[in-house]
N, CA, C and O atoms as a GROMACS GRO file, in nm:
protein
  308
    1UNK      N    1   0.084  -0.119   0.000
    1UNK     CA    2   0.000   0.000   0.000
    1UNK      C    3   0.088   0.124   0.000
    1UNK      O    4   0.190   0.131   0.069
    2UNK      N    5   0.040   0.237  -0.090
    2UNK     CA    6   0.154   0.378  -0.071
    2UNK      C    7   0.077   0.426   0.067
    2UNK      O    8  -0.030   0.401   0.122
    3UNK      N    9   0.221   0.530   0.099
    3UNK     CA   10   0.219   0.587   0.223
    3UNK      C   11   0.095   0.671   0.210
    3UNK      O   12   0.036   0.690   0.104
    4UNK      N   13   0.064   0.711   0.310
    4UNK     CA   14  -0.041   0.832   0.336
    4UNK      C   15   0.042   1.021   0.355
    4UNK      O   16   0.079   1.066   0.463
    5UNK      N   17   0.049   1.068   0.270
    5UNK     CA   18   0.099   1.184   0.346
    5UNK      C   19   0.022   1.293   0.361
    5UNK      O   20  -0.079   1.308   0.293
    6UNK      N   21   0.066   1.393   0.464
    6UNK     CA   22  -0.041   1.497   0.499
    6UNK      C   23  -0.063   1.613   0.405
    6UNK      O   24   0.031   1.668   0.348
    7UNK      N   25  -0.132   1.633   0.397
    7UNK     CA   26  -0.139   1.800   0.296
    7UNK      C   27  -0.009   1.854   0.274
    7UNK      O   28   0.081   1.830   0.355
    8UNK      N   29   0.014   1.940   0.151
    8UNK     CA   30   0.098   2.081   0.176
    8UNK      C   31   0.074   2.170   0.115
    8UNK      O   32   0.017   2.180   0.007
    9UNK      N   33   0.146   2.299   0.227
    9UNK     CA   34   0.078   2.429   0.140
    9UNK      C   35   0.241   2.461   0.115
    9UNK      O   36   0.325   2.471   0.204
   10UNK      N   37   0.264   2.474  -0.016
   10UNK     CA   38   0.373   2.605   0.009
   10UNK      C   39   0.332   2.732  -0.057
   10UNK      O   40   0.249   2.756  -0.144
   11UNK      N   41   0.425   2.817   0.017
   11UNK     CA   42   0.404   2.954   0.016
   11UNK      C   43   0.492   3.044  -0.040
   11UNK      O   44   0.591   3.031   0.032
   12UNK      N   45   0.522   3.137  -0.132
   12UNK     CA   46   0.586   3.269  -0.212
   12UNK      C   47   0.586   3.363  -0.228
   12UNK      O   48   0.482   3.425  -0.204
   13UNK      N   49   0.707   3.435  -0.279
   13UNK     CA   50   0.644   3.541  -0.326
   13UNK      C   51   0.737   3.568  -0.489
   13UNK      O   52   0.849   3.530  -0.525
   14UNK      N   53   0.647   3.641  -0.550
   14UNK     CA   54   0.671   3.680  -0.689
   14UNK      C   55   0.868   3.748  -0.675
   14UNK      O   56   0.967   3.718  -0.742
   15UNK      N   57   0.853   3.834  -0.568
   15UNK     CA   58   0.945   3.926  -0.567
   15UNK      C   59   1.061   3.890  -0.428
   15UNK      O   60   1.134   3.956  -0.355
   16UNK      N   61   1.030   3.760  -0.444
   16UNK     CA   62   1.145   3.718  -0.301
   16UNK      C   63   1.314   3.767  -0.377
   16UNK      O   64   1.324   3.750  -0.499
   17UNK      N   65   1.412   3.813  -0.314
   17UNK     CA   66   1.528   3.848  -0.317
   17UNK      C   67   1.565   3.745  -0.274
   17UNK      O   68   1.639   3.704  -0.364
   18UNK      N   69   1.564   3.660  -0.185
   18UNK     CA   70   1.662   3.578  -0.143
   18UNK      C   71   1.606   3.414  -0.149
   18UNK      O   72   1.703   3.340  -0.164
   19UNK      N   73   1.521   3.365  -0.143
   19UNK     CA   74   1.469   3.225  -0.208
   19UNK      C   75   1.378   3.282  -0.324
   19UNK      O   76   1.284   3.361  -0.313
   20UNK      N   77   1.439   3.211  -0.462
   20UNK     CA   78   1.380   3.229  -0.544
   20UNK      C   79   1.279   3.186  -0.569
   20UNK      O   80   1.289   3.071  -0.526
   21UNK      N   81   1.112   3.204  -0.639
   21UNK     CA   82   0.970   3.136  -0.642
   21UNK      C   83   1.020   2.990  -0.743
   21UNK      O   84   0.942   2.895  -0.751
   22UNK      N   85   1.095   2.989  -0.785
   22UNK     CA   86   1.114   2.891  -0.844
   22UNK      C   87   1.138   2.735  -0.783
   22UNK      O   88   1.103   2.624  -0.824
   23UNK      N   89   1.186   2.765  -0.709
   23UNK     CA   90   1.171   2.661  -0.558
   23UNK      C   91   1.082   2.616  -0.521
   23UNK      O   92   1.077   2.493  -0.511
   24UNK      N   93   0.978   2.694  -0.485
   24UNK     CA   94   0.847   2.662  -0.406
   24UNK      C   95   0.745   2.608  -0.585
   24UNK      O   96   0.652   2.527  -0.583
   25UNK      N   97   0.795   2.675  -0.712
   25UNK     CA   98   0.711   2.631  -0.779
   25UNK      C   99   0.764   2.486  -0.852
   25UNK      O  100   0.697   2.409  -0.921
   26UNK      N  101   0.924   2.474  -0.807
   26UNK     CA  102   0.955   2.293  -0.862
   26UNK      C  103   0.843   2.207  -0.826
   26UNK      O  104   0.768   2.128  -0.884
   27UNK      N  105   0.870   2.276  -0.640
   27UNK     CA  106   0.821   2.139  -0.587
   27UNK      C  107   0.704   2.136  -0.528
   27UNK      O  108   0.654   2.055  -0.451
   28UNK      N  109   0.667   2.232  -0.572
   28UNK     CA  110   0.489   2.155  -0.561
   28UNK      C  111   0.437   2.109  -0.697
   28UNK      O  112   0.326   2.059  -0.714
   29UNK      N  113   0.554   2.138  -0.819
   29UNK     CA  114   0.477   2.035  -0.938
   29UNK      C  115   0.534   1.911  -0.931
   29UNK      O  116   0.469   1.815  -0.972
   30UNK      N  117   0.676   1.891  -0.873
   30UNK     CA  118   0.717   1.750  -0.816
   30UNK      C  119   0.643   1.679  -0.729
   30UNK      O  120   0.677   1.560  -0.720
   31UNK      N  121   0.548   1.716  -0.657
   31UNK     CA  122   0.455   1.660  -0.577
   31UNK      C  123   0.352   1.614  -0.646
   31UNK      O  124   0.328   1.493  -0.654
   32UNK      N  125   0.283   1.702  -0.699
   32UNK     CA  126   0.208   1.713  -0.764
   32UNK      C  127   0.187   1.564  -0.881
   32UNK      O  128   0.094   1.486  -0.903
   33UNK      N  129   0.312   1.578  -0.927
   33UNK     CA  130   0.356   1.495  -1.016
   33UNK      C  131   0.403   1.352  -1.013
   33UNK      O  132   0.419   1.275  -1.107
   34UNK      N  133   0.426   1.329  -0.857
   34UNK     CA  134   0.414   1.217  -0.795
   34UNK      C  135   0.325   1.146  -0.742
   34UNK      O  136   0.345   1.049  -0.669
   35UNK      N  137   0.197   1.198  -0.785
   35UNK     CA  138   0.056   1.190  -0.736
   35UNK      C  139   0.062   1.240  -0.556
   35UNK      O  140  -0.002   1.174  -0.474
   36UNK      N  141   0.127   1.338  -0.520
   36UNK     CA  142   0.066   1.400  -0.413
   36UNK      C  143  -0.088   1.481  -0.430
   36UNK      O  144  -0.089   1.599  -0.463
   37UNK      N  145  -0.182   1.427  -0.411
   37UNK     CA  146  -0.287   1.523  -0.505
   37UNK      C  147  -0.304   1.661  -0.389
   37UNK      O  148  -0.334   1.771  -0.437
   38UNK      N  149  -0.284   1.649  -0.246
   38UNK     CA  150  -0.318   1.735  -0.128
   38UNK      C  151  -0.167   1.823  -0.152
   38UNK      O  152  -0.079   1.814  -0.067
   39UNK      N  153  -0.155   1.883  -0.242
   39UNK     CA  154  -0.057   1.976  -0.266
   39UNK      C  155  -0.086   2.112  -0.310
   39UNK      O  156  -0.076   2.140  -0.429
   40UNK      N  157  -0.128   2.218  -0.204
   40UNK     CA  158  -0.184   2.366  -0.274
   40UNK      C  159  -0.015   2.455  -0.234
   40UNK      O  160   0.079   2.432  -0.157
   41UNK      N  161  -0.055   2.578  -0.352
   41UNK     CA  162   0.058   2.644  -0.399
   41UNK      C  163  -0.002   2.776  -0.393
   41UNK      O  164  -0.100   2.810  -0.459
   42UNK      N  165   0.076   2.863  -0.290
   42UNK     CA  166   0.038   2.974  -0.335
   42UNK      C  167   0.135   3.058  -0.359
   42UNK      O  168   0.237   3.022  -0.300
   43UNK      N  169   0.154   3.189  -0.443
   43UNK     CA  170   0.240   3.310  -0.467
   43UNK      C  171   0.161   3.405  -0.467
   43UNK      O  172   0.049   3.423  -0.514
   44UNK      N  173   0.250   3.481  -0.392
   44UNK     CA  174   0.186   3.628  -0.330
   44UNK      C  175   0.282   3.718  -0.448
   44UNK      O  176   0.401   3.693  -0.471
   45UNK      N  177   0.215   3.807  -0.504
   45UNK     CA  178   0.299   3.887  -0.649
   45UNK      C  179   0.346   3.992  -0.603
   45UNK      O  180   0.392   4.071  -0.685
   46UNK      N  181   0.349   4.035  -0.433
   46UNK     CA  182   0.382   4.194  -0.411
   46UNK      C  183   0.466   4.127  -0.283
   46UNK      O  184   0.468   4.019  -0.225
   47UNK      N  185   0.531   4.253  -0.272
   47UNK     CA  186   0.623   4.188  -0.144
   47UNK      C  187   0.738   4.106  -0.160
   47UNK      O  188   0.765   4.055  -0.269
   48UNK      N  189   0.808   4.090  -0.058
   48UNK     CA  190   0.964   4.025  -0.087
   48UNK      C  191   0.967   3.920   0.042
   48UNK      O  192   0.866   3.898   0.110
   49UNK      N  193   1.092   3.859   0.066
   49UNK     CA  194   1.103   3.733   0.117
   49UNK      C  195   1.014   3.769   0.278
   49UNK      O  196   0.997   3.670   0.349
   50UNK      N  197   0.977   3.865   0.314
   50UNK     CA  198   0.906   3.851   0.455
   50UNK      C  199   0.781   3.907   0.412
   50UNK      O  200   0.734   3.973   0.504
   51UNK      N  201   0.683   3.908   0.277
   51UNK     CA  202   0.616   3.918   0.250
   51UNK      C  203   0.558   4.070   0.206
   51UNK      O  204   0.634   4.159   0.167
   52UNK      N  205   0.416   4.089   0.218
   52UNK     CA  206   0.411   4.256   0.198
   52UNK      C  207   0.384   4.326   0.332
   52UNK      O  208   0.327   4.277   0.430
   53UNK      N  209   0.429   4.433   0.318
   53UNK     CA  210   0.430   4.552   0.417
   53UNK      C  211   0.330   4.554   0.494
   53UNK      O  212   0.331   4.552   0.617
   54UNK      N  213   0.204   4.559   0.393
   54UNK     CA  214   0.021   4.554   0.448
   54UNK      C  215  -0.014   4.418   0.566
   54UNK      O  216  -0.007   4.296   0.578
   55UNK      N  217  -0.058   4.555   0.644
   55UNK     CA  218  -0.109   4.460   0.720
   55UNK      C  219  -0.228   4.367   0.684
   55UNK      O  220  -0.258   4.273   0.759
   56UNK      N  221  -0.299   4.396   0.565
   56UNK     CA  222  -0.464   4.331   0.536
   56UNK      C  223  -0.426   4.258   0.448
   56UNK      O  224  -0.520   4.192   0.402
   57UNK      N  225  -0.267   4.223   0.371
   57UNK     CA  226  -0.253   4.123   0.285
   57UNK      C  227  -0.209   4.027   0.385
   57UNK      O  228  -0.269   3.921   0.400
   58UNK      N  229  -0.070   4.074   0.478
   58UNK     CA  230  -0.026   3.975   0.564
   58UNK      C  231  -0.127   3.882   0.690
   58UNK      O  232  -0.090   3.778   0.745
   59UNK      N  233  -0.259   3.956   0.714
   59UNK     CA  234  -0.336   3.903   0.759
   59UNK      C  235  -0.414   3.780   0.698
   59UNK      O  236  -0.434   3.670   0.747
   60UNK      N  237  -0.451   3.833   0.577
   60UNK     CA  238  -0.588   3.729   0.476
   60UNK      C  239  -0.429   3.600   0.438
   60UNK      O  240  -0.464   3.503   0.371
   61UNK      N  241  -0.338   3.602   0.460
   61UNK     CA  242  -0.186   3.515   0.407
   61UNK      C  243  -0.222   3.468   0.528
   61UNK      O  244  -0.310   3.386   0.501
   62UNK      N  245  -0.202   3.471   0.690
   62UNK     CA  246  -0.196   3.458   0.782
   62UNK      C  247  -0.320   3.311   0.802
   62UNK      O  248  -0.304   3.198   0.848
   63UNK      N  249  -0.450   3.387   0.739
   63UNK     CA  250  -0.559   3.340   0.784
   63UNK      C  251  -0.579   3.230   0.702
   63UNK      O  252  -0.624   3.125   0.746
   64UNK      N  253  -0.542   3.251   0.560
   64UNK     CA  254  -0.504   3.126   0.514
   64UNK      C  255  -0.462   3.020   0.516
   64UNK      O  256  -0.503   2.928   0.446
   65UNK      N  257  -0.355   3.012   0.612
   65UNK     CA  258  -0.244   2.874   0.643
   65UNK      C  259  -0.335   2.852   0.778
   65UNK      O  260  -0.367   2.734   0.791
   66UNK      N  261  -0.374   2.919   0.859
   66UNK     CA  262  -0.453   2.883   0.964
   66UNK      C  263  -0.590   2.804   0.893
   66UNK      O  264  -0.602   2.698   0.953
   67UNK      N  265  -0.688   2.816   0.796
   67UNK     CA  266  -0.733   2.783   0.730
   67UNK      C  267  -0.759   2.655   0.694
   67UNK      O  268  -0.861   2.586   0.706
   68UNK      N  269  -0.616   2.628   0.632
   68UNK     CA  270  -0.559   2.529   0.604
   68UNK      C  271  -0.497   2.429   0.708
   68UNK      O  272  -0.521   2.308   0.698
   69UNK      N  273  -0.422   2.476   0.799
   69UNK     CA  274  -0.380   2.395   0.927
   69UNK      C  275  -0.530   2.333   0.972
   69UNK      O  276  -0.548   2.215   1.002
   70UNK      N  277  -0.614   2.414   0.971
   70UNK     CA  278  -0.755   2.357   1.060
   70UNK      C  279  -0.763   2.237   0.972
   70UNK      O  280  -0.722   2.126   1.005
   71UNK      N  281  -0.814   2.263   0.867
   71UNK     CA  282  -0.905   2.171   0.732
   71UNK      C  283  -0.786   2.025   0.740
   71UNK      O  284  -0.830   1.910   0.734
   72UNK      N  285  -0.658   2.050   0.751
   72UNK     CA  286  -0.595   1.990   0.733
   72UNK      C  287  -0.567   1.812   0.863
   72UNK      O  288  -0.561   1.691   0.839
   73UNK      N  289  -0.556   1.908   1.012
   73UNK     CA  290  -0.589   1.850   1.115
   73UNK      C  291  -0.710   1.768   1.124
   73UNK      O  292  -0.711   1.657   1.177
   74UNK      N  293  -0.794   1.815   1.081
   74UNK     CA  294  -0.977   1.733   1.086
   74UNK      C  295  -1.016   1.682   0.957
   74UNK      O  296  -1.124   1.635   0.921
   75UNK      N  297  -0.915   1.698   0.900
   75UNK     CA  298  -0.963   1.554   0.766
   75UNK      C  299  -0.959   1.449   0.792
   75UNK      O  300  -0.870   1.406   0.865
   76UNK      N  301  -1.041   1.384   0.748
   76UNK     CA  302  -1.032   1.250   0.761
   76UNK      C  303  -0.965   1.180   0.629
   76UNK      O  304  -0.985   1.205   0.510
   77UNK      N  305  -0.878   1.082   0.693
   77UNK     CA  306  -0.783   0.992   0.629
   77UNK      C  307  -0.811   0.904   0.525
   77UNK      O  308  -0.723   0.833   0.478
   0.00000   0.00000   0.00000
C-alpha cells in the first residue's frame, strides 16, 4: 500500500530576493507529479522574502495557512 501523506501548502512570493519562487514552484509540481494530489501552492505577487508591508494582505496570508492547518488537522484519512 503507498504511504499516506499529509497535505501541503507552500508559500511565495513573486518578488522574493533571497529564495527564489522557483523553488516553491519545482516542488509543488514535483509533488504534484508524484501523485501528491493534497498539494496547494500559493504566490503572493507583491512583497519580498518577509512578505508585503500591508497589514490586510499579511493578515488574509496569515488566515489562510490557519485555514488550512484547521481543514488539514480534521480531515479525515
Amino acid at each position: 500500500a503507498a504511504a499516506a501523506y499529509p497535505p501541503v501548502l507552500l508559500t511565495t512570493s513573486t518578488a522574493d530576493d533571497r529564495v527564489h519562487p522557483g523553488h516553491a514552484r519545482k516542488m509543488a509540481a514535483r509533488l504534484q507529479e508524484a501523485g501528491h494530489a493534497r498539494t496547494l501552492f500559493f504566490e503572493e505577487t507583491e512583497g519580498g522574502h518577509g512578505g508585503r508591508g500591508d497589514r490586510r494582505p499579511q493578515a488574509a496570508q496569515t488566515a489562510m495557512k490557519y485555514v488550512f492547518l484547521q481543514r488539514a488537522l480534521t480531515a479525515k484519512a
